[in-house]
Short mmCIF file of C-alpha atoms in Angstrom, two decimals:
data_model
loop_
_atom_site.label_atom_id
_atom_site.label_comp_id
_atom_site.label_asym_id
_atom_site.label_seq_id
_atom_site.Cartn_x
_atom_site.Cartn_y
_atom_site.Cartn_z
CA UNK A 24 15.67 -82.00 164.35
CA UNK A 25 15.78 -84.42 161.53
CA UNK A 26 12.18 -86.17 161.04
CA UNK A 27 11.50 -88.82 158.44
CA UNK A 28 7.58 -89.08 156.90
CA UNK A 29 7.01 -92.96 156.33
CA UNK A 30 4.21 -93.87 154.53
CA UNK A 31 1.37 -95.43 154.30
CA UNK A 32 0.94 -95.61 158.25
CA UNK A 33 -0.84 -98.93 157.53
CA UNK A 34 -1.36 -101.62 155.54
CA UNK A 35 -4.38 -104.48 154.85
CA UNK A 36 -3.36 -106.69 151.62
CA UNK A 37 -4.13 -109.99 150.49
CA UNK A 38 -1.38 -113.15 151.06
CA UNK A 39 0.16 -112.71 147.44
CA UNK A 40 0.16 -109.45 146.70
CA UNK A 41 3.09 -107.02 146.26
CA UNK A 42 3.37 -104.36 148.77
CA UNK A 43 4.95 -100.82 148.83
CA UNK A 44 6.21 -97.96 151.11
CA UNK A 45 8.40 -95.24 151.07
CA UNK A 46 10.01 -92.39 153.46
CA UNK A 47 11.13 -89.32 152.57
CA UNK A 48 13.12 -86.49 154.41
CA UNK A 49 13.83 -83.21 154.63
CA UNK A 50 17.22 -83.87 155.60
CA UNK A 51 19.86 -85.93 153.35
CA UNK A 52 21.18 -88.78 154.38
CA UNK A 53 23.90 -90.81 154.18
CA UNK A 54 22.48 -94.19 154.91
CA UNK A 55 19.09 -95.51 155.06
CA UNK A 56 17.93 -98.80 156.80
CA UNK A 57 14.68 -100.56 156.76
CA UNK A 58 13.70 -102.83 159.65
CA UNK A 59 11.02 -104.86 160.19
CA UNK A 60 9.01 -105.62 163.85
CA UNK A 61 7.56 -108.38 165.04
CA UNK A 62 4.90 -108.23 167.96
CA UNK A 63 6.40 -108.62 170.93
CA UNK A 64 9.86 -108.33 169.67
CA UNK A 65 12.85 -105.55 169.16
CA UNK A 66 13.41 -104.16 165.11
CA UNK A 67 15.80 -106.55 163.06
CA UNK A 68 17.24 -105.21 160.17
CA UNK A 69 16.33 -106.25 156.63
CA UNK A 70 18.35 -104.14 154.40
CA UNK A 71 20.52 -101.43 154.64
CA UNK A 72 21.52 -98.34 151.59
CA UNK A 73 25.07 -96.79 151.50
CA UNK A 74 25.05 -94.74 148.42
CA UNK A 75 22.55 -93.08 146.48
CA UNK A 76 20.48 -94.89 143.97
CA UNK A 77 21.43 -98.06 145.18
CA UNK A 78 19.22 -100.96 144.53
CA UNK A 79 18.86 -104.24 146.99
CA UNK A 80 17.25 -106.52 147.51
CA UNK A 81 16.86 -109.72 149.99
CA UNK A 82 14.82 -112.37 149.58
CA UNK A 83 11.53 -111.30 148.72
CA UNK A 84 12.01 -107.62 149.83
CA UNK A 85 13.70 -104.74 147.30
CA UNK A 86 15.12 -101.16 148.74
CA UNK A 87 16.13 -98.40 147.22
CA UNK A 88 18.70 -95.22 148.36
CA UNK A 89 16.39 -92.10 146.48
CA UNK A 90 18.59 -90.37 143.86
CA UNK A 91 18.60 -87.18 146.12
CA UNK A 92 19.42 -89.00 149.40
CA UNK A 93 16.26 -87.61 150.86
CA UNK A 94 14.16 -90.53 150.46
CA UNK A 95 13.94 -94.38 150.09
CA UNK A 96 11.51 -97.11 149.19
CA UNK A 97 10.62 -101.07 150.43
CA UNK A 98 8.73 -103.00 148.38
CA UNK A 99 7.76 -106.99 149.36
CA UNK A 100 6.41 -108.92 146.82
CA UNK A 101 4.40 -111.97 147.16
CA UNK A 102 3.52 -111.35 150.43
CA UNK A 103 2.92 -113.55 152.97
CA UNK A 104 1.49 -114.08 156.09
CA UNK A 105 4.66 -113.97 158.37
CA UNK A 106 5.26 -110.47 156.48
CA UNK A 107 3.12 -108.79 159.35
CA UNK A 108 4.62 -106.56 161.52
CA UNK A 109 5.60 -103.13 161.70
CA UNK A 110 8.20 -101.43 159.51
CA UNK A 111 10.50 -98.51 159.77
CA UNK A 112 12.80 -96.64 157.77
CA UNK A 113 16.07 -94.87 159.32
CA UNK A 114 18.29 -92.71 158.29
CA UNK A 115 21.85 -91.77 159.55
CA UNK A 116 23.21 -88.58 158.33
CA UNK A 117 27.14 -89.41 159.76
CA UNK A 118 29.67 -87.42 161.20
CA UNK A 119 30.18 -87.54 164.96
CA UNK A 120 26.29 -88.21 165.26
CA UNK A 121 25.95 -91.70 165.24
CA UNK A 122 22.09 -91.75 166.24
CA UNK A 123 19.68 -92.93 163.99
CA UNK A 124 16.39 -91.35 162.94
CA UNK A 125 13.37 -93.60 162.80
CA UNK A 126 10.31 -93.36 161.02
CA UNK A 127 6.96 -93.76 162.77
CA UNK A 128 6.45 -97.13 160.68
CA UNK A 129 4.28 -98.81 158.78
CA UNK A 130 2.18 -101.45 160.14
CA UNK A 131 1.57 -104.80 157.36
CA UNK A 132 -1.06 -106.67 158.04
CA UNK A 133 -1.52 -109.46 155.62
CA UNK A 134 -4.76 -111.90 155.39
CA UNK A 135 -4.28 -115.31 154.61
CA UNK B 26 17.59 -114.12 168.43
CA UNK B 27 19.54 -110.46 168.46
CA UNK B 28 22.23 -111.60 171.13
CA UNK B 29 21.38 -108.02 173.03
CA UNK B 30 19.37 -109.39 176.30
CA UNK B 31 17.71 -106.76 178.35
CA UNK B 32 15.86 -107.42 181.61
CA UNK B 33 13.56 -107.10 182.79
CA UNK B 34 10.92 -107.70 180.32
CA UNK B 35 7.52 -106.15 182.26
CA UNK B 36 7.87 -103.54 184.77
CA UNK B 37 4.99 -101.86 186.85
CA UNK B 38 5.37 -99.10 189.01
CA UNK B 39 3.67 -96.02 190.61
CA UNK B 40 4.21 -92.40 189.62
CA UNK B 41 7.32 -90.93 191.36
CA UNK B 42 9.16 -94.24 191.71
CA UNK B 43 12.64 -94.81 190.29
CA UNK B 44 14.00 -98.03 187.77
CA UNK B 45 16.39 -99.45 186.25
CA UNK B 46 16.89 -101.48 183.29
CA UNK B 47 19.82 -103.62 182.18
CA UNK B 48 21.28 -104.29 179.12
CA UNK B 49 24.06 -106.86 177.78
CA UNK B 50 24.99 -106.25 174.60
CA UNK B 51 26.11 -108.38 172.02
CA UNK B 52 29.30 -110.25 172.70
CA UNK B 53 32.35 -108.32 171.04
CA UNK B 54 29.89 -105.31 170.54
CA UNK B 55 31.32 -102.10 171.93
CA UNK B 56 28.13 -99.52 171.68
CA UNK B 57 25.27 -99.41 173.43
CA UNK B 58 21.71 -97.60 172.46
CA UNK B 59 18.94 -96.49 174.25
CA UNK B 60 15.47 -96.29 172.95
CA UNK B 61 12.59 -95.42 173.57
CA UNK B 62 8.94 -96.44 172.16
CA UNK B 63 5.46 -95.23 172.22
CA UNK B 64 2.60 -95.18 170.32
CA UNK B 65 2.54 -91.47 169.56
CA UNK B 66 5.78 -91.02 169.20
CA UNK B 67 7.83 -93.86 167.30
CA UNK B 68 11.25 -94.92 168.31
CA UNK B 69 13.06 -92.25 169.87
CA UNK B 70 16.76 -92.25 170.33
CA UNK B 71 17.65 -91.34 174.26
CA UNK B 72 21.64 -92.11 174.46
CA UNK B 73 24.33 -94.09 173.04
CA UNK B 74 27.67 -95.09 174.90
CA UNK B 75 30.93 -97.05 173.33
CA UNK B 76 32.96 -98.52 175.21
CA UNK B 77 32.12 -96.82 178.42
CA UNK B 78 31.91 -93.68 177.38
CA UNK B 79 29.05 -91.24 176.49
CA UNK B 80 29.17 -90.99 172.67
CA UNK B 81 25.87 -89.04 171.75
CA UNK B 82 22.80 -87.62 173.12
CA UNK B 83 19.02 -87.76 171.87
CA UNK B 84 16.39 -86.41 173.58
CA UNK B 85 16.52 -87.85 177.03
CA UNK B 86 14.77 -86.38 180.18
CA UNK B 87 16.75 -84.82 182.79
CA UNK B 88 14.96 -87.61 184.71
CA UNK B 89 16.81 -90.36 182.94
CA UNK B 90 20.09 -91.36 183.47
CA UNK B 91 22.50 -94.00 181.79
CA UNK B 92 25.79 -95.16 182.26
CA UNK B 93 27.98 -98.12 180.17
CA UNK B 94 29.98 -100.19 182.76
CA UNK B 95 33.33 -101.89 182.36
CA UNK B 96 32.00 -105.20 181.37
CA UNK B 97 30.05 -103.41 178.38
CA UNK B 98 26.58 -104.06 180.09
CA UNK B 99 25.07 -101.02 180.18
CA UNK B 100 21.85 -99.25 182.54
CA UNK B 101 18.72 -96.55 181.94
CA UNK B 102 17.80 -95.19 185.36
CA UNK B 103 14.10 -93.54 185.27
CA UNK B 104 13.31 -91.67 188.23
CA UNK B 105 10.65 -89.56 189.32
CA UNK B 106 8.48 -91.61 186.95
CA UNK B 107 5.26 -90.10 185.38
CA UNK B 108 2.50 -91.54 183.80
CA UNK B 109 3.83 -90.74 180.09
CA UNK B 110 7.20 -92.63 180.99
CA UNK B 111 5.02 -95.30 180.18
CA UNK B 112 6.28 -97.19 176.91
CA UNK B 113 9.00 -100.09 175.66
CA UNK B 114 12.22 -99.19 176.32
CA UNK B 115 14.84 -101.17 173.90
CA UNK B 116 18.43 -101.18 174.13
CA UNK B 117 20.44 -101.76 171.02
CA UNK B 118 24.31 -102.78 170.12
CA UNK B 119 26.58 -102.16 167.54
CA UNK B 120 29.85 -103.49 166.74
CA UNK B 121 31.70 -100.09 166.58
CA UNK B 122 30.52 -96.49 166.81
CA UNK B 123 27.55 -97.26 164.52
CA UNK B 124 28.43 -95.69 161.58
CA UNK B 125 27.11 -98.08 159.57
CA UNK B 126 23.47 -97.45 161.06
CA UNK B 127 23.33 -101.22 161.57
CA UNK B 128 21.94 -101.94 165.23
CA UNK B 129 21.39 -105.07 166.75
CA UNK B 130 17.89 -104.51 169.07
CA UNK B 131 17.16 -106.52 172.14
CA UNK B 132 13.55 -107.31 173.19
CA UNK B 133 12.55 -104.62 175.07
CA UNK B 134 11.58 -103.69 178.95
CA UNK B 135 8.16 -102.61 178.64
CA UNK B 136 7.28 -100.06 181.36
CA UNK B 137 3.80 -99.48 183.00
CA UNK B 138 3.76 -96.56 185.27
CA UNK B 139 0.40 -96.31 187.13
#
C-alpha cells in the first residue's frame, strides 16, 4: 500500500527558531495535508495542498505541494512554545478511495 | 473544539472481551472515519461510512466491526480483544465523501486491554 516517509521523527529547538520537515512518497498524490497534535487531543488540520507546487502558508507555518506530487514540506518559523506537539503529513491520492495516508509524524518539542 | 465527540474517553478491559465506541460526528457532516493509533504504527485508517453506508475499507481486523446509523452517529465494535488492540482509537468527520482530505478528528477513546 501507499506509505509516506516523514521526517525528522523528532525535533528539540530553541523558542525562536525556524523549524523544518518534509514527507515524501512513493506514490503521487493528489492532495497533501499537514496536521498538527496536541497531547491528549485528536489531529487538527493546519494547511491543506491541492495542486502541485503550491505554496501556503498560515500564520506562522508555510507548506508546500512538491513539484512531482510525491512529496511536501512544513516549515514554522519563530517557533514557539505552544508549537509542541506531533505533526503529520497525509496524502490522498482520489478516486473512489477517499482514505487518507498518514505519516508516522514528527514530534516538536520546543524549549522556552 | 472539533465538534466530532466520541465516548468514551478511557477504556480498560481484559483480553477476549468485546467494546464499543461511539461517535457523533459533526453536525451537517455526512462521513464518518475510523482510526486507529499506536506508537509503532502511526495513524492507521480502519473504515469510513457516508451517510450510512460503507464507503471504503483500510486495514481493519476481521475482529472489528463498524456500522453508521440513521442519525449519522456512528460505532467500532472490538471483540475478541488482544493485548495489541491496545491504542487510541479516533473517529473523524467530513462534510462530504472526503475528497478534499480535510477531516475533522474527535478526541479519541483510548483503549487498554490487559
Amino acid at each position: 500500500g501507499q506509505q509516506l516517509n516523514q521526517s525528522p521523527q523528532s525535533m528539540f529547538i530553541q523558542e525562536g527558531e525556524d523549524v523544518s520537515m518534509n514527507c515524501t512518497s512513493s506514490s503521487i498524490f493528489n492532495t497533501w495535508l499537514w496536521y498538527k497534535q496536541d497531547p491528549g487531543e485528536g489531529p487538527v488540520l493546519l494547511i491543506a495542498l491541492y495542486k502541485a507546487g503550491e505554496l501556503t502558508s498560515n500564520g506562522r507555518l508555510t507548506a508546500q505541494f512538491g513539484i512531482t506530487r510525491k512529496d511536501s514540506f512544513l516549515n514554522i518559523s519563530a517557533s514557539i512554545p505552544s508549537d509542541v506537539g506531533i505533526y503529520f503529513c497525509a496524502g490522498y491520492s482520489g478516486g473512489s478511495n477517499y482514505k487518507l495516508t498518514f505519516g508516522k509524524g514528527t514530534l516538536l518539542t520546543v524549549n522556552p | 473544539d472539533s465538534g466530532v465527540t466520541q465516548t468514551p474517553k478511557h477504556l480498560i478491559t481484559a483480553t477476549g472481551q468485546r467494546v464499543t465506541l461511539r461517535c457523533s460526528p459533526r453536525s451537517g457532516d455526512l462521513s464518518v472515519y475510523w482510526y486507529q493509533q499506536s506508537l509503532d504504527q502511526g495513524l492507521q485508517f480502519l473504515i469510513q461510512y457516508y451517510n450510512g453506508e460503507e464507503r471504503a475499507k483500510g486495514n481493519i481486523l476481521e475482529r472489528f466491526s463498524a456500522q453508521q446509523f440513521p442519525d449519522l452517529h456512528s460505532e467500532l465494535n472490538l471483540s475478541s480483544l488482544e493485548l495489541g488492540d491496545s491504542a487510541l482509537y479516533f473517529c473523524a468527520s467530513s462534510v462530504g465523501l472526503g475528497a478534499t482530505g480535510e477531516l475533522f478528528f474527535g478526541e479519541g477513546s483510548r483503549l487498554t486491554v490487559l
